[in-house]
PDB file of C-alpha atoms in Angstrom:
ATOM      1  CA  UNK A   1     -11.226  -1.159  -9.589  1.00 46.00           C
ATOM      2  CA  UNK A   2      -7.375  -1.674  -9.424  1.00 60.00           C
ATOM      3  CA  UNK A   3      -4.938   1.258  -8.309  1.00 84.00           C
ATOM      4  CA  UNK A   4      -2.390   1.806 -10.096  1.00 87.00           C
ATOM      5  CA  UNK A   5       0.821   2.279  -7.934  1.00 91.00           C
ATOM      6  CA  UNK A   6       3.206   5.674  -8.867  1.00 91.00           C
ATOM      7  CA  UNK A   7       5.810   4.119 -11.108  1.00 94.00           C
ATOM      8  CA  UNK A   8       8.713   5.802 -10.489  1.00 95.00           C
ATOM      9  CA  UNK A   9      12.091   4.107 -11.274  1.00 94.00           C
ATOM     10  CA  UNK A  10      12.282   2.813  -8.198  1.00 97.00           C
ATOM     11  CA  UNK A  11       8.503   0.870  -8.510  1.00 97.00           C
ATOM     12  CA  UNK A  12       9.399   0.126 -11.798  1.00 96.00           C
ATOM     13  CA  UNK A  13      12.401  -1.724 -10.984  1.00 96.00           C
ATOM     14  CA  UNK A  14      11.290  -4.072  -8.325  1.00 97.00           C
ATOM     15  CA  UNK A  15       8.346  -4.925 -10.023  1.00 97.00           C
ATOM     16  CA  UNK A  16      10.547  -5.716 -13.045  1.00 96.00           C
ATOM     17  CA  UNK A  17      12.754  -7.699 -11.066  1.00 97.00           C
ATOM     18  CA  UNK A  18       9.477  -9.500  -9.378  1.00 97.00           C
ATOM     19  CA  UNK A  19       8.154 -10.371 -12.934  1.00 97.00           C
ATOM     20  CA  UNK A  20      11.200 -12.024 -13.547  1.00 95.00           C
ATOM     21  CA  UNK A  21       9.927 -15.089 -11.655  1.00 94.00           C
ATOM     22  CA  UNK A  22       6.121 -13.557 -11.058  1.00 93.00           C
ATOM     23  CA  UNK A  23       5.725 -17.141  -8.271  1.00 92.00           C
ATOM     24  CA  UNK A  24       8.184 -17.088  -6.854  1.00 95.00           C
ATOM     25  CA  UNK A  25       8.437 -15.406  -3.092  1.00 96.00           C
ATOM     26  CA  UNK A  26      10.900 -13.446  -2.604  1.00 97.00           C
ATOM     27  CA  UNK A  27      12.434 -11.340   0.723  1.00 96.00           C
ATOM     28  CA  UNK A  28      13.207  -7.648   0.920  1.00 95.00           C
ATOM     29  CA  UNK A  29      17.163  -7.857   1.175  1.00 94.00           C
ATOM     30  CA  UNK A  30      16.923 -10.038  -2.049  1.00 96.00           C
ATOM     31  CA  UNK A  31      15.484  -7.860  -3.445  1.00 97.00           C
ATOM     32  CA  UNK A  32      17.785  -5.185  -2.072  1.00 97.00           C
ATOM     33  CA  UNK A  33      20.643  -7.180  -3.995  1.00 97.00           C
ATOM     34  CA  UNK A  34      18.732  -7.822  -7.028  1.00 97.00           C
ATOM     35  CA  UNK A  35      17.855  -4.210  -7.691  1.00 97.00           C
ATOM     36  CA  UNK A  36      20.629  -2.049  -6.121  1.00 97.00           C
ATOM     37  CA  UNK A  37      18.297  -0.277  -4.006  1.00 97.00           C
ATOM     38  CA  UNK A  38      18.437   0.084  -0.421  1.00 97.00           C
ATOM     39  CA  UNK A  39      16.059  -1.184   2.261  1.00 94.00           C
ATOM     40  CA  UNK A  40      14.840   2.102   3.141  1.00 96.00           C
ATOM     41  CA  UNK A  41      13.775   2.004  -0.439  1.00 97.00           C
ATOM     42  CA  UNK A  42      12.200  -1.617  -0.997  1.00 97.00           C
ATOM     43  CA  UNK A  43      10.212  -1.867   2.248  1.00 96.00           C
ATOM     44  CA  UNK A  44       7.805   0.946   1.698  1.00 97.00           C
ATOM     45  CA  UNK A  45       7.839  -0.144  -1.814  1.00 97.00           C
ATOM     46  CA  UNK A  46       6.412  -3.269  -0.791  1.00 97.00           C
ATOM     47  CA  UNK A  47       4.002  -1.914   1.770  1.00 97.00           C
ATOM     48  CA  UNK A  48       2.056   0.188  -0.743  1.00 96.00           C
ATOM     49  CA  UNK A  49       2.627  -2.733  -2.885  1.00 97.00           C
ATOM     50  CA  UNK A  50       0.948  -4.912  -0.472  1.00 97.00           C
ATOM     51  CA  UNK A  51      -1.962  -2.250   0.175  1.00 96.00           C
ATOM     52  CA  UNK A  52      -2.633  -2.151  -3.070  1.00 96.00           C
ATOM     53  CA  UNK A  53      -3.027  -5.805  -3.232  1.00 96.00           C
ATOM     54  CA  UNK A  54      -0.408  -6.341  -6.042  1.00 97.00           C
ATOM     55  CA  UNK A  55       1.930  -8.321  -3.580  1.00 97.00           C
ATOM     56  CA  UNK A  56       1.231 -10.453  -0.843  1.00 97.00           C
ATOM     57  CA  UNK A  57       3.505 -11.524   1.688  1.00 97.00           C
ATOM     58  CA  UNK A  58       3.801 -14.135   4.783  1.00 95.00           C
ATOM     59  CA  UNK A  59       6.570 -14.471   7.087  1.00 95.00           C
ATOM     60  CA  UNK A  60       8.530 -17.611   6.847  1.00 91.00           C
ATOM     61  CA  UNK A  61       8.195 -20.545   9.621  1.00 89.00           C
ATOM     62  CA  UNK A  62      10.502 -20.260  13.024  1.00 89.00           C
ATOM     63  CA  UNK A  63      12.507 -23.228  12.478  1.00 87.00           C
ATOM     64  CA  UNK A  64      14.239 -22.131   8.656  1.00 86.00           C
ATOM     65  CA  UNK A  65      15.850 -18.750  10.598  1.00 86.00           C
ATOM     66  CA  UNK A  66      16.114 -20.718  13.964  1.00 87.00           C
ATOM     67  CA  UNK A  67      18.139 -23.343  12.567  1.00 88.00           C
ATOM     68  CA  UNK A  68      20.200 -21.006  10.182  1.00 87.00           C
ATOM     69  CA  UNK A  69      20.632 -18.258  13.134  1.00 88.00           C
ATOM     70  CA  UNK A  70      19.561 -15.231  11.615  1.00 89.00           C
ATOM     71  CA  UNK A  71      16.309 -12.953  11.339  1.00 90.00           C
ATOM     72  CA  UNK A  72      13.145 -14.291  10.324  1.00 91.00           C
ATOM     73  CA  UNK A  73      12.435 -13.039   6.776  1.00 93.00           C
ATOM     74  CA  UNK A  74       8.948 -11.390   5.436  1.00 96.00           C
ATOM     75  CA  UNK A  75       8.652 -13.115   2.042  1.00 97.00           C
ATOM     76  CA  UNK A  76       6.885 -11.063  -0.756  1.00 98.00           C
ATOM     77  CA  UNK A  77       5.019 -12.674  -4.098  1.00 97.00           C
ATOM     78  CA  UNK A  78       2.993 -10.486  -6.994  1.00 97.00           C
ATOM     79  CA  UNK A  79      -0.785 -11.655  -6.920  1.00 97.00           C
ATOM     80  CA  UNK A  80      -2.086 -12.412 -10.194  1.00 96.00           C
ATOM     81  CA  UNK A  81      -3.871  -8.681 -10.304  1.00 96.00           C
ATOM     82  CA  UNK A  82      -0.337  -7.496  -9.517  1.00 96.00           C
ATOM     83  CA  UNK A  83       1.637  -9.499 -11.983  1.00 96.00           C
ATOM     84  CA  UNK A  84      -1.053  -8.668 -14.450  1.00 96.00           C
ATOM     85  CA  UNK A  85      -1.038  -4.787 -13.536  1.00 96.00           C
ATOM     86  CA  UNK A  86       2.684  -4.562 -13.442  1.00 96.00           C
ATOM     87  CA  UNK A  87       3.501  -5.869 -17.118  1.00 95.00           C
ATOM     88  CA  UNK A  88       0.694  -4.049 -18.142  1.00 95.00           C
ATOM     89  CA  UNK A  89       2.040  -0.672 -16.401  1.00 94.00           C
ATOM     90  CA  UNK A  90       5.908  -1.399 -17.628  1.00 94.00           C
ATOM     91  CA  UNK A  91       4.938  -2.180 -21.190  1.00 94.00           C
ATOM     92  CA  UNK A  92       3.183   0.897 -21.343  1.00 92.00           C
ATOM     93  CA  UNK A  93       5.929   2.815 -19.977  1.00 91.00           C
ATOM     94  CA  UNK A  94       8.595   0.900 -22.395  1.00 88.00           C
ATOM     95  CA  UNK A  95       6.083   2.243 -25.398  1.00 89.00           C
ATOM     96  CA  UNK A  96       5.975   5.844 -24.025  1.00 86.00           C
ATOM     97  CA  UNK A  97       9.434   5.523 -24.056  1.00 81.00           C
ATOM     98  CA  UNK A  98       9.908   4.644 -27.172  1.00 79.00           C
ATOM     99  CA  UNK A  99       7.368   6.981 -28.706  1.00 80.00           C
ATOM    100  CA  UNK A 100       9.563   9.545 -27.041  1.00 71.00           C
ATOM    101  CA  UNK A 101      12.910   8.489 -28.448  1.00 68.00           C
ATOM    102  CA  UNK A 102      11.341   8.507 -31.935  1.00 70.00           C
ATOM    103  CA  UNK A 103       9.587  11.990 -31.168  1.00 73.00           C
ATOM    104  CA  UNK A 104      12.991  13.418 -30.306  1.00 72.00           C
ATOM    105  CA  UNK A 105      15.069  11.341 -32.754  1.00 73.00           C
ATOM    106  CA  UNK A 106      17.489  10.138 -30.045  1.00 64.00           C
ATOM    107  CA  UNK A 107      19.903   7.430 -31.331  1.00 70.00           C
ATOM    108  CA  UNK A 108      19.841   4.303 -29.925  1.00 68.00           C
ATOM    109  CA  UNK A 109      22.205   3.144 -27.387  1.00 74.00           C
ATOM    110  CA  UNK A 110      25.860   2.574 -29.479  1.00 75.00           C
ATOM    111  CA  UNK A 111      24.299   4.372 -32.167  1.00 67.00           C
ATOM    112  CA  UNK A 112      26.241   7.697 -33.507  1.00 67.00           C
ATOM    113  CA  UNK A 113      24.961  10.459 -36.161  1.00 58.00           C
ATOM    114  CA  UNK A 114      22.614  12.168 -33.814  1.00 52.00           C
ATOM    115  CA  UNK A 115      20.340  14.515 -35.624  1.00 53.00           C
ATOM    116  CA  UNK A 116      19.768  18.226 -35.148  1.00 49.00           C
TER     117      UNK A 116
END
């Protein structure tokens, strides 16, 4: 049975920005940088992530940091359940959304005439 994660904007937006290359390993301050969030955000993101068993992660070999001279870095990569779970989750959220803007007749961004 796979847990579902809370998505709040937060979730939704790192997972977003990890589907963007769903392979590819990526490090927290990346991640930081991709997604405007800070640190304190994206690290426990990617713990429960990890608990969860929708990310994985490994920490990257000695010599790349040693021989650039800075920290080591944790990298982070969606598992196939998390990729899977993820677009799953944030297409369903993308439809509730837009079952809600046509519930409410909200205008589309750059569109004028709203109704009352």
């Amino acid at each position: 049975m796979t847990t579902t994660p809370r998505m709040t904007l937060q979730v939704q937006l790192v997972l977003g920005e990890m589907l963007s290359d769903p392979a590819e390993s990526r490090y927290g301050l990346d991640l930081c940088a991709a997604t405007g969030l800070p640190s304190g955000t994206i690290y426990p993101i990617m713990a429960r992530l990890e608990r969860i068993s929708w990310v994985e992660s490994d920490w990257e070999d000695p010599e790349a940091h040693i021989a650039e001279g800075r920290p080591r870095r944790r990298y982070y990569r969606l598992t196939r359940e998390g990729a899977e779970g993820a677009d799953e989750a944030l297409r369903a959220i993308r439809q509730a959304r837009k079952t809600a803007i046509r519930a409410w007749r909200i205008p589309a961004p750059g569109v004028t005439g709203a109704t009352s």
